[in-house]
PDB file of C-alpha atoms in Angstrom:
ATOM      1  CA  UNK A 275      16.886   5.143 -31.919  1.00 46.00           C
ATOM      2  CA  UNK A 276      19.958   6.976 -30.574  1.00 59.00           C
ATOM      3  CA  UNK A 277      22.718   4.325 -29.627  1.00 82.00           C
ATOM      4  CA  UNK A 278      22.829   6.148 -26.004  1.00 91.00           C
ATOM      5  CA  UNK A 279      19.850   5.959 -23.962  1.00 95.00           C
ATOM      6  CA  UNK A 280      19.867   7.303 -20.540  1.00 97.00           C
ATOM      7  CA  UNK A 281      18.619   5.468 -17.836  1.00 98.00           C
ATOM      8  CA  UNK A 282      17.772   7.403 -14.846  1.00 98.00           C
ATOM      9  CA  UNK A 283      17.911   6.651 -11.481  1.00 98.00           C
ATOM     10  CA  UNK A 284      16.132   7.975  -8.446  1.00 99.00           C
ATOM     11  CA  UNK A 285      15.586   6.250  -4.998  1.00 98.00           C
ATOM     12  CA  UNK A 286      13.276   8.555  -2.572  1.00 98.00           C
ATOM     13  CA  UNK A 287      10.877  11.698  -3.969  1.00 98.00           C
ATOM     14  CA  UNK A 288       9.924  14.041  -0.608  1.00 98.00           C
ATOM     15  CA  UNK A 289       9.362  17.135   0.556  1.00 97.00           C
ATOM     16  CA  UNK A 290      11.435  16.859   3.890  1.00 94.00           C
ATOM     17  CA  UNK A 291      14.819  14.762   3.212  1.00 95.00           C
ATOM     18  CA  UNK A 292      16.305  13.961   5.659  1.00 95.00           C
ATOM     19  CA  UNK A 293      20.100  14.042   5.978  1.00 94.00           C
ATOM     20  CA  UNK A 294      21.218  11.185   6.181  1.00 95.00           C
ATOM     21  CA  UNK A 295      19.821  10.417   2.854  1.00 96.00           C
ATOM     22  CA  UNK A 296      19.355  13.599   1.072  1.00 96.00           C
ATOM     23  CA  UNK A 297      21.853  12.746  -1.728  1.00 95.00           C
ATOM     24  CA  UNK A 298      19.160  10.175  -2.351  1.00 97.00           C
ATOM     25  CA  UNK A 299      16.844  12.260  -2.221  1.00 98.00           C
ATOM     26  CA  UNK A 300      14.785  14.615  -4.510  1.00 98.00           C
ATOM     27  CA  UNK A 301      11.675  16.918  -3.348  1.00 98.00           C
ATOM     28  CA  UNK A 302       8.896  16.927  -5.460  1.00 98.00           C
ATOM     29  CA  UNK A 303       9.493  20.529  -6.736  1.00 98.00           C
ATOM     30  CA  UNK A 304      12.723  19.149  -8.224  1.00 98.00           C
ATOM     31  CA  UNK A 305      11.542  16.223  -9.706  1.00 98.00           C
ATOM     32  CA  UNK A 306       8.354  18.353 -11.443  1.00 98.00           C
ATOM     33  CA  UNK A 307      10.892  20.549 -12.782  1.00 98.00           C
ATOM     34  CA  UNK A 308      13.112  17.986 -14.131  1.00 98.00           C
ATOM     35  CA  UNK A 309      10.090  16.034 -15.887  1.00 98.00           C
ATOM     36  CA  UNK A 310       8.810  19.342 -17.506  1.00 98.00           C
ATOM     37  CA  UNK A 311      12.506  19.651 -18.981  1.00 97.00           C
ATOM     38  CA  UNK A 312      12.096  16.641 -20.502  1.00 97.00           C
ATOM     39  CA  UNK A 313       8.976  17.006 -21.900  1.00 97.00           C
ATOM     40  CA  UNK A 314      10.464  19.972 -23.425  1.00 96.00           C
ATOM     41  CA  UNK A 315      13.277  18.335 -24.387  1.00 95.00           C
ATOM     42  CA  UNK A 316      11.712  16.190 -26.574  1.00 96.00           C
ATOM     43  CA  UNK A 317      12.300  13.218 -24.373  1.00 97.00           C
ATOM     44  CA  UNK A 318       9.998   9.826 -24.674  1.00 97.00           C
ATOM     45  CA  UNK A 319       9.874   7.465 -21.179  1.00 98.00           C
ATOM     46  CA  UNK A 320      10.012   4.077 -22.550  1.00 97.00           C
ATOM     47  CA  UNK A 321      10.088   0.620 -20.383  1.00 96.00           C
ATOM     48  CA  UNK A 322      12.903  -1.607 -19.860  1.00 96.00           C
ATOM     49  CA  UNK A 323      11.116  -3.901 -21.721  1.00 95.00           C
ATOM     50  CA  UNK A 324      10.509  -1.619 -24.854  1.00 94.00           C
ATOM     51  CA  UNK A 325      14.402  -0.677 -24.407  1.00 94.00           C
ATOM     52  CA  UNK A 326      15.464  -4.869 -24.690  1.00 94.00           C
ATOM     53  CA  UNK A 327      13.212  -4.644 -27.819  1.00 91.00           C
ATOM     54  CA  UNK A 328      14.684  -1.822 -29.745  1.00 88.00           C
ATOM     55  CA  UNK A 329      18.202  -3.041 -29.206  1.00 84.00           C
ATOM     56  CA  UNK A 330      16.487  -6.316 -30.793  1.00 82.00           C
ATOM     57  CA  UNK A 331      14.939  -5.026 -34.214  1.00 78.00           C
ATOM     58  CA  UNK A 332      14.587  -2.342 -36.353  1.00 64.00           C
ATOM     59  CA  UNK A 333      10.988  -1.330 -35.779  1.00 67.00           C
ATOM     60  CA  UNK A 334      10.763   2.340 -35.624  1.00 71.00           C
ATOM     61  CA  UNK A 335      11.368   3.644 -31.933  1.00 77.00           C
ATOM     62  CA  UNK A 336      10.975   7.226 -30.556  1.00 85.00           C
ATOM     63  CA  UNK A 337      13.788  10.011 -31.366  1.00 85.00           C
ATOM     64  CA  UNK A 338      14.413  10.822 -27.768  1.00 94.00           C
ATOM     65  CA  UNK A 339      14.266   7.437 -25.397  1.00 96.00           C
ATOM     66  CA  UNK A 340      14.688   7.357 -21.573  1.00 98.00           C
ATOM     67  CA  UNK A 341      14.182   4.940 -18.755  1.00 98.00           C
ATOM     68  CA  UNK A 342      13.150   6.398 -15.438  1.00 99.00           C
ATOM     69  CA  UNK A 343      13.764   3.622 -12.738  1.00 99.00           C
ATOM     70  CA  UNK A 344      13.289   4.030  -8.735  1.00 99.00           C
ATOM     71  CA  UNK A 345      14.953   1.720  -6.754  1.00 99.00           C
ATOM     72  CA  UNK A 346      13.826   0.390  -3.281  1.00 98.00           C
ATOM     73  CA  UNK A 347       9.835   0.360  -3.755  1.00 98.00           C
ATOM     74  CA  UNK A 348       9.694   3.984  -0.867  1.00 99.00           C
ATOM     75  CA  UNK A 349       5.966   5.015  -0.766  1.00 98.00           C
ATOM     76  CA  UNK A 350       7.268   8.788  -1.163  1.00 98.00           C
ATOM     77  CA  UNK A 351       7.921   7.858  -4.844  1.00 98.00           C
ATOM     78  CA  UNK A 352       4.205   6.744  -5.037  1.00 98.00           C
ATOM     79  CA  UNK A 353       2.893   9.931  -3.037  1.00 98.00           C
ATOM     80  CA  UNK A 354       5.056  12.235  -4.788  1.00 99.00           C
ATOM     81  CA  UNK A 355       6.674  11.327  -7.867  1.00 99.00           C
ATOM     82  CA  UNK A 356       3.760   9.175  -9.226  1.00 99.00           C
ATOM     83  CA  UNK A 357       0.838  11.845  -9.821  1.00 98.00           C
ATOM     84  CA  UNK A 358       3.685  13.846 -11.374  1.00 99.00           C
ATOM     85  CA  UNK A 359       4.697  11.306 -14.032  1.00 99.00           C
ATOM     86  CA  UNK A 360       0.615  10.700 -14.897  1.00 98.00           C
ATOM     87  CA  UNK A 361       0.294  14.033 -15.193  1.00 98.00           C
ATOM     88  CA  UNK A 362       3.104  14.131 -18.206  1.00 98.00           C
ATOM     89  CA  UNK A 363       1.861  10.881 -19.255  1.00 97.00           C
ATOM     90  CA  UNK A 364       5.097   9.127 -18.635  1.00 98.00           C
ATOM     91  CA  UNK A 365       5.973   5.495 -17.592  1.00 98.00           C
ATOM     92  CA  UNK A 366       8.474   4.690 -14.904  1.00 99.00           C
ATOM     93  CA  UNK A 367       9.897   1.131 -13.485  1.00 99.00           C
ATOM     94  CA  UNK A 368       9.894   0.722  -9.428  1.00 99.00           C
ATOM     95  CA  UNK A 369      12.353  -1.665  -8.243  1.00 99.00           C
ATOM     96  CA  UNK A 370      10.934  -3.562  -6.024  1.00 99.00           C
ATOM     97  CA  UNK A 371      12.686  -5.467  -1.841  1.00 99.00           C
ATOM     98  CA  UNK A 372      10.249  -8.647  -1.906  1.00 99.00           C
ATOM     99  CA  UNK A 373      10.582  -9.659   1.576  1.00 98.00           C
ATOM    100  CA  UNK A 374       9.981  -6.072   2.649  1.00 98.00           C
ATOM    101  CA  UNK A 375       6.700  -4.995   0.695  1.00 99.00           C
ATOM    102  CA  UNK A 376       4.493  -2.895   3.266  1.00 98.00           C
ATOM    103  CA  UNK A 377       7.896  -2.442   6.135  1.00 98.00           C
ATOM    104  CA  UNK A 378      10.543   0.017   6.089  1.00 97.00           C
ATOM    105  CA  UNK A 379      13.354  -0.137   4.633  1.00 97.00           C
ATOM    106  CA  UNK A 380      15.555  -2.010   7.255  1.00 95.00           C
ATOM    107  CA  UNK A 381      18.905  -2.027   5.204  1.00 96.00           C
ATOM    108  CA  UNK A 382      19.096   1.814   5.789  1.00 96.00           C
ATOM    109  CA  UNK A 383      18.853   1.863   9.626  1.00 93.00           C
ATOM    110  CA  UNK A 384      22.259  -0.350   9.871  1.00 85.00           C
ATOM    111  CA  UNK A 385      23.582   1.795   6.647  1.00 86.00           C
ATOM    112  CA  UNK A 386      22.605   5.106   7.609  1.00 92.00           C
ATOM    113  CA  UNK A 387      20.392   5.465  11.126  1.00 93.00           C
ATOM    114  CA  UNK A 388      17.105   6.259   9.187  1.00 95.00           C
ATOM    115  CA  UNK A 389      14.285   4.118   7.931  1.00 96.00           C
ATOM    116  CA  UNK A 390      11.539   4.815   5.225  1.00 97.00           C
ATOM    117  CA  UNK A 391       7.943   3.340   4.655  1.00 98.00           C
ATOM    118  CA  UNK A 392       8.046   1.145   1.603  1.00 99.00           C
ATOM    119  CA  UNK A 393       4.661   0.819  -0.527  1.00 99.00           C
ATOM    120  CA  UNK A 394       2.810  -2.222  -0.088  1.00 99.00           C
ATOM    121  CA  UNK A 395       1.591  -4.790  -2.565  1.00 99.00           C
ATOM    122  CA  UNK A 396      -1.781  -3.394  -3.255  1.00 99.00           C
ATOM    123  CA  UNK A 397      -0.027   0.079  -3.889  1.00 99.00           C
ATOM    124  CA  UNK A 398       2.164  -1.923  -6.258  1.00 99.00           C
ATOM    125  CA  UNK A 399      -0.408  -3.726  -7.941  1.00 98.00           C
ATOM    126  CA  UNK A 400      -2.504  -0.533  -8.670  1.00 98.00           C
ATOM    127  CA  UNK A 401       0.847   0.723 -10.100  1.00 98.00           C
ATOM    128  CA  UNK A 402       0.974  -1.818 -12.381  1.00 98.00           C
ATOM    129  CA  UNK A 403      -2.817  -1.000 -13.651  1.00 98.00           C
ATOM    130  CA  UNK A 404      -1.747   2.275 -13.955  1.00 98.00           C
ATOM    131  CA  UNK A 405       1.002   1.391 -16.807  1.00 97.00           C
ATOM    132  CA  UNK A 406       3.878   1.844 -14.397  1.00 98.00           C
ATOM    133  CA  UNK A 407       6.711  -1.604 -14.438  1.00 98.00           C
ATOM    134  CA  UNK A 408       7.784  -3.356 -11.614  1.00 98.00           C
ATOM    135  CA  UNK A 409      11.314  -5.156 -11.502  1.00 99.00           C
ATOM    136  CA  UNK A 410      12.911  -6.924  -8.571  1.00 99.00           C
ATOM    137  CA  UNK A 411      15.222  -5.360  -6.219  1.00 99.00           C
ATOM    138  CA  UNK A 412      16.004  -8.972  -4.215  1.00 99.00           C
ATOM    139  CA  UNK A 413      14.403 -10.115  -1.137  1.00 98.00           C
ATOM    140  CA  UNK A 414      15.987  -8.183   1.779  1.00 98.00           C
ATOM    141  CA  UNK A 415      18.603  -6.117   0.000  1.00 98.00           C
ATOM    142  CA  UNK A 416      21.851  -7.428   0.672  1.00 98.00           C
ATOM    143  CA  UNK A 417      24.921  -7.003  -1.192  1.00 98.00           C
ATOM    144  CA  UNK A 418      24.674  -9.730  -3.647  1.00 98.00           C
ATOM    145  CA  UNK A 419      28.723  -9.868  -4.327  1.00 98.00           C
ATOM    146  CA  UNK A 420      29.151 -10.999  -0.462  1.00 98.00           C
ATOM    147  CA  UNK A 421      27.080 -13.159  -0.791  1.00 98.00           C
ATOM    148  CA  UNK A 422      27.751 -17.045  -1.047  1.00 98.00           C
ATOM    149  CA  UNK A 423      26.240 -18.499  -4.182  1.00 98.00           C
ATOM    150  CA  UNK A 424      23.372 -20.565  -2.832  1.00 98.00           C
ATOM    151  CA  UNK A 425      22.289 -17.348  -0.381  1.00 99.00           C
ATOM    152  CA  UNK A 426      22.330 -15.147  -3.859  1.00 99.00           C
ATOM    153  CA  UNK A 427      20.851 -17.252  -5.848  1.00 99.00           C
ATOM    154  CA  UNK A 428      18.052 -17.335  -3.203  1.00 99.00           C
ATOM    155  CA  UNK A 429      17.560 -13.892  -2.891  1.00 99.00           C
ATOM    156  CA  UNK A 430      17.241 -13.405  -6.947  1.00 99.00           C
ATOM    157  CA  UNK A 431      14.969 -16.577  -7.434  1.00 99.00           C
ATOM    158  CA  UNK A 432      12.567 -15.981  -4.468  1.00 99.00           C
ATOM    159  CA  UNK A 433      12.165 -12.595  -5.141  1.00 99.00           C
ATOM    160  CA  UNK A 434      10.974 -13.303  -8.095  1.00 98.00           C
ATOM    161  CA  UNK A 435       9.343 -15.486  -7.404  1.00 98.00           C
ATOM    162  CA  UNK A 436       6.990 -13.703  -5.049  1.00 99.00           C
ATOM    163  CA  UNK A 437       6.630 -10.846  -6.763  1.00 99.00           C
ATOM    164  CA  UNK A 438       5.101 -13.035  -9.976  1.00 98.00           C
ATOM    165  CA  UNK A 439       2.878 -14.855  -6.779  1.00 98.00           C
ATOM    166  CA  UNK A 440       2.032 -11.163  -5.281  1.00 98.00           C
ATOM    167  CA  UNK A 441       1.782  -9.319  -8.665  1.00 98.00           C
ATOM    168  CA  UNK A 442       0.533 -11.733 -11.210  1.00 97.00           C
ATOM    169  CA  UNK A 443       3.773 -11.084 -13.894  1.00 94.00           C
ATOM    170  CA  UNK A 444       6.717 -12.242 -14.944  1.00 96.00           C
ATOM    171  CA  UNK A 445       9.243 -10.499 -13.447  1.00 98.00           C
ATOM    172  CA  UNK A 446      12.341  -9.951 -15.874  1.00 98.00           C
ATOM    173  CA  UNK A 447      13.909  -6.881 -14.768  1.00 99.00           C
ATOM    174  CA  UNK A 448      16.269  -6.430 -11.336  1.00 99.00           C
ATOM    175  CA  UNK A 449      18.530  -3.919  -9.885  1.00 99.00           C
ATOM    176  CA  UNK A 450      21.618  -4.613  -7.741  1.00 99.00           C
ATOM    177  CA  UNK A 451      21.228  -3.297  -4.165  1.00 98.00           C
ATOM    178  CA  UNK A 452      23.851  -0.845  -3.557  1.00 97.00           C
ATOM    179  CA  UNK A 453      25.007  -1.487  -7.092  1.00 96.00           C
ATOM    180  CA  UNK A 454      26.977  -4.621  -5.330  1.00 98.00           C
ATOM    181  CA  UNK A 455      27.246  -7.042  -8.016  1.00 98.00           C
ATOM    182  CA  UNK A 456      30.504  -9.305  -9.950  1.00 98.00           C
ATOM    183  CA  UNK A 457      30.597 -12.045 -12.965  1.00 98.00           C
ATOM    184  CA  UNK A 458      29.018 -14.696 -10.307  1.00 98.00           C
ATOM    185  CA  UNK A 459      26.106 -12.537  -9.528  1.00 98.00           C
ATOM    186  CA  UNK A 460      25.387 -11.811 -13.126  1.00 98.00           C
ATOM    187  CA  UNK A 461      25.624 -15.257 -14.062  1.00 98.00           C
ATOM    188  CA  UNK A 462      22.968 -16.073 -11.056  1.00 99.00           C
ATOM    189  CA  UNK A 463      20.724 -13.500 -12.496  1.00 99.00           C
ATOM    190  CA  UNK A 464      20.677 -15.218 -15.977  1.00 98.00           C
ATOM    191  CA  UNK A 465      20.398 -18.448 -14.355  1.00 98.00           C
ATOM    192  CA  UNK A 466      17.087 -17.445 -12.430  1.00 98.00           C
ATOM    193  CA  UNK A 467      15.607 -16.251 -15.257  1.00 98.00           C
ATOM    194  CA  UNK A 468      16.204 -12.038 -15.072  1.00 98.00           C
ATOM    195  CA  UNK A 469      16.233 -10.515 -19.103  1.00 98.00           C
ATOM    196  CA  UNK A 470      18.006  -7.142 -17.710  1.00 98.00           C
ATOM    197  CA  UNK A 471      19.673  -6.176 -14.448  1.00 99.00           C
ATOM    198  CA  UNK A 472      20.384  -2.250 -13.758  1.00 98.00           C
ATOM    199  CA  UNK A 473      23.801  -1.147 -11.482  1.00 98.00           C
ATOM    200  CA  UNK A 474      24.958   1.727 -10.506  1.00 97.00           C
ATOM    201  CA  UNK A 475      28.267   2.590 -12.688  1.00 96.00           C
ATOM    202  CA  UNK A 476      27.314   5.939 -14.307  1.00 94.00           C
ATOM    203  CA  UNK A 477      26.619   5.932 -18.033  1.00 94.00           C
ATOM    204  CA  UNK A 478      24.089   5.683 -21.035  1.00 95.00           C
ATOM    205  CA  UNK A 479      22.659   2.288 -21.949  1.00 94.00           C
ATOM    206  CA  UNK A 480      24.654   1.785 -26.112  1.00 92.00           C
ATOM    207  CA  UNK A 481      23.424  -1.529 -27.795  1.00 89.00           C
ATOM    208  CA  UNK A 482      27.151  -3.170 -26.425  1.00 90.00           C
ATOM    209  CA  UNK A 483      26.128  -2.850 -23.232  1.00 92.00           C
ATOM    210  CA  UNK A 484      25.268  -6.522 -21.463  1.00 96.00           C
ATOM    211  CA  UNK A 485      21.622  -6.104 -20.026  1.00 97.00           C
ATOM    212  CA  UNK A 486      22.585  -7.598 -17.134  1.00 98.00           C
ATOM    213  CA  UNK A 487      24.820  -4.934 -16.097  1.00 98.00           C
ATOM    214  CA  UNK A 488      23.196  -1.976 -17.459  1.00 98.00           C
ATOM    215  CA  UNK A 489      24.362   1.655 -16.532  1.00 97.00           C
ATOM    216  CA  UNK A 490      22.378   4.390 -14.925  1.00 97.00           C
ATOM    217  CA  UNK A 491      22.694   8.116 -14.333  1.00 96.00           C
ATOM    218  CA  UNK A 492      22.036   8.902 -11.001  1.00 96.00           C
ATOM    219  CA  UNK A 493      19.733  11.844  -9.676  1.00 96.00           C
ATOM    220  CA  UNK A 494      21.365  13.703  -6.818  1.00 91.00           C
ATOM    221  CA  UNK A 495      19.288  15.263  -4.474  1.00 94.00           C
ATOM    222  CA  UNK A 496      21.831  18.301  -4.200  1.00 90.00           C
ATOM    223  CA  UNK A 497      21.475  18.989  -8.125  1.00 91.00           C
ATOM    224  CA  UNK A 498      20.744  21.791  -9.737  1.00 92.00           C
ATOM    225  CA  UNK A 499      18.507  21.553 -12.948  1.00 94.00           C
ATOM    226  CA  UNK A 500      21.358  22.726 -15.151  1.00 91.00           C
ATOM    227  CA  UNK A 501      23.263  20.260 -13.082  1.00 91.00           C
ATOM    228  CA  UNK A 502      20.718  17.146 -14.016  1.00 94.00           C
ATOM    229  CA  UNK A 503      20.571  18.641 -17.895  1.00 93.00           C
ATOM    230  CA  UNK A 504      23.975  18.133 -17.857  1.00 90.00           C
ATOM    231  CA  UNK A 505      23.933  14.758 -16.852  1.00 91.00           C
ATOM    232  CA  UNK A 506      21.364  13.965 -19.625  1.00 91.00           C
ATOM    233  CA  UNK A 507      24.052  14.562 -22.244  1.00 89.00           C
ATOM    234  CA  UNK A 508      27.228  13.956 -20.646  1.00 87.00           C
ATOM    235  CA  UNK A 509      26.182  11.433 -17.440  1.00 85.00           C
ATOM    236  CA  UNK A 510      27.673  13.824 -15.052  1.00 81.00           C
ATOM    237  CA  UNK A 511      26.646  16.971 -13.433  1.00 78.00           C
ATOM    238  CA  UNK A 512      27.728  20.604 -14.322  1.00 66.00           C
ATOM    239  CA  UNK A 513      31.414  20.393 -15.540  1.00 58.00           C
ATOM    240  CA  UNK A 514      33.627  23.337 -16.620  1.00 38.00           C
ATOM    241  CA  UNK A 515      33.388  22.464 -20.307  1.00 41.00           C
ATOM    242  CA  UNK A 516      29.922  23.527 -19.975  1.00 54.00           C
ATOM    243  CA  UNK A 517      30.350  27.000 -18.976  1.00 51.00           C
ATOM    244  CA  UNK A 518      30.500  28.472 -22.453  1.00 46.00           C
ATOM    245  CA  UNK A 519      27.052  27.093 -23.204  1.00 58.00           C
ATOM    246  CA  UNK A 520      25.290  28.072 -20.064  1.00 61.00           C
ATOM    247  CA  UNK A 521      23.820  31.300 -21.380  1.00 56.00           C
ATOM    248  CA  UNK A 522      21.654  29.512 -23.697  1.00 60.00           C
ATOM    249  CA  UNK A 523      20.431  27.017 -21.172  1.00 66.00           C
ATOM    250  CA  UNK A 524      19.499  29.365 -18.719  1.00 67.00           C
ATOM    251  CA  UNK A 525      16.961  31.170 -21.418  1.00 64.00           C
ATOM    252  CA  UNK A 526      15.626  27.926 -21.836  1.00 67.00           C
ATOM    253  CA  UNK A 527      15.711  26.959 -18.074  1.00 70.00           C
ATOM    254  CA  UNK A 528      13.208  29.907 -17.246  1.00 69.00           C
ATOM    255  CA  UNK A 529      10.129  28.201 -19.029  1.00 65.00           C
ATOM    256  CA  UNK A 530      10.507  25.935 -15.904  1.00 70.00           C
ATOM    257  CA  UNK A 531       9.530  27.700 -13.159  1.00 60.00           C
ATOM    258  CA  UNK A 532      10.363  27.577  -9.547  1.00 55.00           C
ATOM    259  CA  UNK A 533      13.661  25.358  -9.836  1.00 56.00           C
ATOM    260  CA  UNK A 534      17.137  26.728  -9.146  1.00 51.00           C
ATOM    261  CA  UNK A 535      19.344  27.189 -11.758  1.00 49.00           C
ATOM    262  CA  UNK A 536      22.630  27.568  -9.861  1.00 52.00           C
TER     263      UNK A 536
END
């Protein structure tokens, strides 16, 4: 196994973003295009839990691992991004706001103005049946780092603990909301019984990371395909050290039809 695996994160698939969140946000065009890429690449999805156990042992793992993680549970990733990954046969973890299974997301309309419809728990559940992971993304998304202790410690044990109620699993994956997370919040994590926990600080996942602060690379919703090629192998979006090697990339970039290659 390579020691860099990227992780990738997404938050809402749709046709129609909307504004206020369209950094977040990737249509499904974009997200086809950028799953055919790495089926061409050569890439293999792999859980979190399959990740843990290759940084564990030597059994033989693929050539080209990736996670693909979605935080926040919003049913456009089941409309839209779901049929898309079973049609390439890949796996995917949804990260999961307990308390909010089958709302909106109510975070975003003090954050941002807008709301989104998050899947319920039958949606989830059929997820799971599917071969798709679900990991915890707290109970009402809060930052966790503002939190006092016995509030956090709350939020990461009972939403846990209702998704394992709801869901019928052990839950031992999490992401931080809003990536908001410090030595006191990781600690709490261990403590209630998480075996990874996903941020937001942009990198690869190397077998020195801690698992309870593992790095991502985020998929803008303003990025070009070239731009999210280039964060598979450097973490961040088209650079100028790239520009000598965009000729070849573009060749390739036209078996993918229909995406921008800007």
């Amino acid at each position: 196994m390579t020691n860099r695996v990227p992780i990738l994160m997404y938050h809402q698939v749709s046709p129609q973003p909307v504004a206020a969140f369209a950094k977040y946000t990737v249509t499904p065009q974009a997200f086809a295009a950028q799953m055919t890429w790495l089926r061409l690449a050569g890439y293999t999805p792999i859980t979190l839990d399959a990740l843990l156990a290759y940084r564990r042992s030597d059994h033989r793992q693929p050539r080209r691992p990736i996670v693909i993680t979605f935080d926040d549970g919003f049913q456009g990733c089941v409309e839209y991004a779901v049929p898309i990954l079973q049609a390439k046969g890949f796996t995917a973890a949804f990260y999961l706001v307990a308390g909010l299974m089958g709302k909106t997301s109510a975070w975003l309309a003090a954050e941002r103005g807008v709301t989104f419809p998050l899947m319920d728990w039958a949606t989830a559940r059929r997820l799971l049946a599917a071969g798709f992971q679900c990991g915890a993304h707290t109970l009402s998304h809060p930052r966790l780092a503002n939190l006092d202790a016995a509030t956090c410690h709350d939020e990461l044990w009972t939403a846990r603990r209702v998704l394992a109620d709801q869901l019928g699993l052990e839950v031992r994956h999490l992401a931080y909301p809003f990536g908001s997370f410090n030595e006191r919040v990781r600690t709490l994590a261990a403590e209630t019984g998480y075996h990874s926990a996903c941020s937001v600080e942009i990198g690869f996942s190397t077998p020195e990371d801690d698992p309870l602060a593992l790095r991502r690379i985020p998929v803008n919703g303003q990025d070009s395909l070239l731009d999210f090629i280039c964060r598979l192998r450097t973490a961040y979006p088209f650079a100028e050290s790239w520009r000598s090697k965009t000729a070849s990339l573009r060749r390739q970039l036209r078996t993918v039809g229909g995406y921008s290659t800007r």
